[in-house]
Amino acid sequence: MAVYTEISDEDVRTFVAQYDLGDVISCKGIAEGVENSNFLLVTDRGPFILTLYEKRVNPADLPFFLGLMDHLAARGLSCPQPVAGRDGVALRELCDRPAVIVTFLAGMWPRRIQPEHCAQLGEGMARLHLAGDGFGLSRRNALSVDGWRPLFEASRARADEVKPGLADILATELDLLEASWPRDGLPAGIIHADLFPDNVFFKDRALSGLIDFYFACNDLLAYDVAICLNAWCFEADGAFNVTKARLLLDGYTRVRPLSAAERDALPLLARGSAMRFLLTRLYDWLNTPAGALVKRKDPLEYLHKLRFHQQIRTLNDYGL
Amino acid sequence: MAVYTEISDEDVRTFVAQYDLGDVISCKGIAEGVENSNFLLVTDRGPFILTLYEKRVNPADLPFFLGLMDHLAARGLSCPQPVAGRDGVALRELCDRPAVIVTFLAGMWPRRIQPEHCAQLGEGMARLHLAGDGFGLSRRNALSVDGWRPLFEASRARADEVKPGLADILATELDLLEASWPRDGLPAGIIHADLFPDNVFFKDRALSGLIDFYFACNDLLAYDVAICLNAWCFEADGAFNVTKARLLLDGYTRVRPLSAAERDALPLLARGSAMRFLLTRLYDWLNTPAGALVKRKDPLEYLHKLRFHQQIRTLNDYGL
């Protein structure tokens, strides 16, 4: 659920009057997303998405995110595009929050991942990586290796509440990741950094676009692939689905070949990606108030994935 | 928040293929409503609402609810209408739940109630009462006076957890209401029974329609008015707004005059209505699991309203 802010009909009408979008027919909160408040806005000109940025988004990052969507769309990637008001400005304020209207992307995210989804995801992600080239702004990935220790320290004392021994497991893994993380030498660029199934839309079985660029940043391109291996290629019972992983990599390399160094680094990047989601979920698990209208995500799902990748040395060990 | 059931894109596509609605462009859960799962479904033919009925709705009541929406719309009332599939059937099944697609109603519910809203609500409610005449099915109001004692008994032992002394207050009030409730002699018919602001849409400052008929039933027409006095005419600080109440009654009587007996009964009906929402909120307060993704509504808001009405003998005492 993701409506933290209630907007009155008058506020919406006054806000939309600044655009060339005709009359407001309806505006309903959408029960998706976690970080922001999202509304499906229907006007005379069709459906749009109205997003109010809540406090977890740094307003200073918004020009990066919005500019990136414009840049990617101009390069032919299917993604929401910020809509400018009559004054040419897209980023405004509504209910004391930064707010933006973006174009509506047809399609739905896949609730049941099929192998074919993974093949198309791979292609789409590679297209995103190519399209990001030449974007003029940059943003550090605050949730990459240098960001993990502060997250760990903030959760360390209570980690064993979630699972006895978890703090020790994390401490050991963090030492290893910090020592061995490939900081140079691999191709870097714009990555999505949160390409989970709910951010990838399909329509009539074809990938129709990517959404939610609010974790996008500059980082190793192969790290995005590693995130997707974790997010798309494990079954609900914890099994790693090699068919899905193979299709994902094949789809990716059809558009952007992976170098030998990137392939070699993937098992370690997958461990790091598992660590990243394990740590943020653990932090949220320990710090989400009991009454919050947010479904906490299980950190242990990512502990399981981390342990799986710890057994892996090369892509061959995955069966890839 | 109101999405209890997740639907896959394939399920939606297969479901919508039974209708003459073109291709599915999008289907997003709506963060409104409490009882059912609601989705905003966009197809080639425009927006629709897809509702999956969750377990709090009795499937045996669905022909009443859907038939009523058809009946009211045919009589000129603006409300959602069930959409029939190619086989002429509107009520189907999706994800093991009864499911229906209804037409999309333009407008938004008012987050900040203005006096003018109340005037239009009064008119709209009276139109609903007139339009309900002649509807062939009937449904008992399970949440009227006869339903309150079982609800009270289910919460009695723990009522004082919410407020010390609450169980005694409720017991005394219930005795009085059961003894004095006007069971005959007042005009009866179809009532909405849940005409809270989130079920009344306005567009460009004009009432654009009523939604959510899932508490509709046969009962005293003036009881619907009493529910609205409670739901629309108190300010957030607990003050009764006589201007709003007067506009509500004026609006109503412009379309359907209230008899002297109905006017005399209104203070008691308002007490009863306050009791009804106090009891259901109390029950939900005591029985909603801590982790449920539902915002519990404060029962004490309705204790305050009940106490206010207890001071009233005639409409004059309200200032009406």
Short mmCIF file of C-alpha atoms in Angstrom, two decimals, chain A residues 1-3 6-13 23-32 39-40 42 44 47 49 104-112 114 117 201-205 290-295, chain B residues 1-3 6-13 23-32 39-40 42 44 47 49 104-112 114 117 201-205 290-295:
data_model
loop_
_atom_site.label_atom_id
_atom_site.label_comp_id
_atom_site.label_asym_id
_atom_site.label_seq_id
_atom_site.Cartn_x
_atom_site.Cartn_y
_atom_site.Cartn_z
CA MET A 1 0.00 0.00 0.00
CA ALA A 2 1.39 3.35 -0.84
CA VAL A 3 -0.79 6.32 -0.11
CA GLU A 6 -4.51 12.31 1.17
CA ILE A 7 -5.22 14.88 -1.53
CA SER A 8 -8.49 16.75 -1.71
CA ASP A 9 -10.39 17.11 -4.98
CA GLU A 10 -9.76 20.86 -4.87
CA ASP A 11 -6.02 20.39 -4.44
CA VAL A 12 -5.94 18.01 -7.40
CA ARG A 13 -8.01 20.32 -9.57
CA ASP A 23 -10.44 18.42 -16.68
CA VAL A 24 -9.85 15.98 -13.83
CA ILE A 25 -12.27 13.08 -14.08
CA SER A 26 -10.93 11.04 -11.20
CA CYS A 27 -7.91 10.60 -8.93
CA LYS A 28 -7.54 7.41 -6.94
CA GLY A 29 -4.75 6.22 -4.70
CA ILE A 30 -2.92 3.17 -6.02
CA ALA A 31 -2.14 0.28 -3.69
CA GLU A 32 1.37 -0.25 -5.12
CA PHE A 39 -2.42 8.22 -7.66
CA LEU A 40 -4.02 7.18 -10.89
CA VAL A 42 -7.76 10.31 -15.12
CA ASP A 44 -10.00 14.34 -20.42
CA PRO A 47 -4.81 8.29 -17.54
CA ILE A 49 0.24 8.86 -12.66
CA PHE A 104 0.83 6.28 -18.00
CA LEU A 105 2.58 3.09 -18.98
CA ALA A 106 0.34 0.32 -20.32
CA GLY A 107 0.77 -3.14 -18.88
CA MET A 108 0.88 -5.00 -15.60
CA TRP A 109 3.73 -6.42 -13.58
CA PRO A 110 3.92 -10.21 -13.59
CA ARG A 111 2.70 -11.84 -10.38
CA ARG A 112 3.82 -15.27 -11.57
CA GLN A 114 7.51 -17.28 -16.29
CA HIS A 117 9.50 -12.86 -18.61
CA PHE A 201 5.36 -4.15 -17.02
CA PHE A 202 4.18 -6.65 -19.61
CA LYS A 203 1.27 -6.36 -21.99
CA ASP A 204 0.10 -9.21 -24.19
CA ARG A 205 3.10 -11.21 -23.02
CA ALA A 290 3.74 -2.19 14.30
CA GLY A 291 0.80 -0.07 13.16
CA ALA A 292 2.34 1.08 9.86
CA LEU A 293 0.28 0.38 6.75
CA VAL A 294 3.22 -1.29 5.05
CA LYS A 295 3.83 -4.95 4.55
CA MET B 1 -6.14 0.12 1.76
CA ALA B 2 -8.27 -2.46 0.09
CA VAL B 3 -6.46 -5.04 -1.95
CA GLU B 6 -3.52 -10.23 -5.94
CA ILE B 7 -4.55 -10.88 -9.53
CA SER B 8 -2.08 -11.89 -12.19
CA ASP B 9 -2.05 -10.23 -15.59
CA GLU B 10 -3.07 -13.53 -17.16
CA ASP B 11 -6.04 -13.89 -14.84
CA VAL B 12 -7.19 -10.37 -15.67
CA ARG B 13 -6.76 -10.89 -19.39
CA ASP B 23 -7.78 -5.26 -24.59
CA VAL B 24 -6.59 -4.77 -21.05
CA ILE B 25 -4.19 -1.83 -20.87
CA SER B 26 -3.69 -1.82 -17.11
CA CYS B 27 -5.15 -3.05 -13.86
CA LYS B 28 -4.07 -1.44 -10.60
CA GLY B 29 -5.25 -2.01 -7.05
CA ILE B 30 -7.02 0.98 -5.53
CA ALA B 31 -6.15 2.09 -2.02
CA GLU B 32 -9.78 2.78 -1.07
CA PHE B 39 -8.95 -2.50 -9.09
CA LEU B 40 -8.95 0.27 -11.60
CA VAL B 42 -8.20 0.39 -18.02
CA ASP B 44 -9.38 0.05 -24.92
CA PRO B 47 -11.63 2.92 -17.27
CA ILE B 49 -13.76 -0.82 -11.71
CA PHE B 104 -16.42 4.01 -13.87
CA LEU B 105 -17.95 6.97 -12.07
CA ALA B 106 -16.23 10.31 -12.66
CA GLY B 107 -15.45 12.41 -9.63
CA MET B 108 -13.69 12.27 -6.28
CA TRP B 109 -14.99 12.02 -2.76
CA PRO B 110 -14.61 15.18 -0.72
CA ARG B 111 -11.78 15.07 1.82
CA ARG B 112 -12.84 18.42 3.29
CA GLN B 114 -18.00 22.02 2.72
CA HIS B 117 -21.47 19.22 -0.26
CA PHE B 201 -18.38 11.64 -5.62
CA PHE B 202 -18.25 15.26 -6.73
CA LYS B 203 -16.90 16.68 -9.95
CA ASP B 204 -16.48 20.39 -10.59
CA ARG B 205 -18.26 21.03 -7.28
CA ALA B 290 -2.25 -5.90 14.84
CA GLY B 291 -0.54 -6.65 11.54
CA ALA B 292 -3.61 -6.18 9.32
CA LEU B 293 -3.21 -3.68 6.51
CA VAL B 294 -6.36 -1.85 7.56
CA LYS B 295 -6.61 1.43 9.38
#
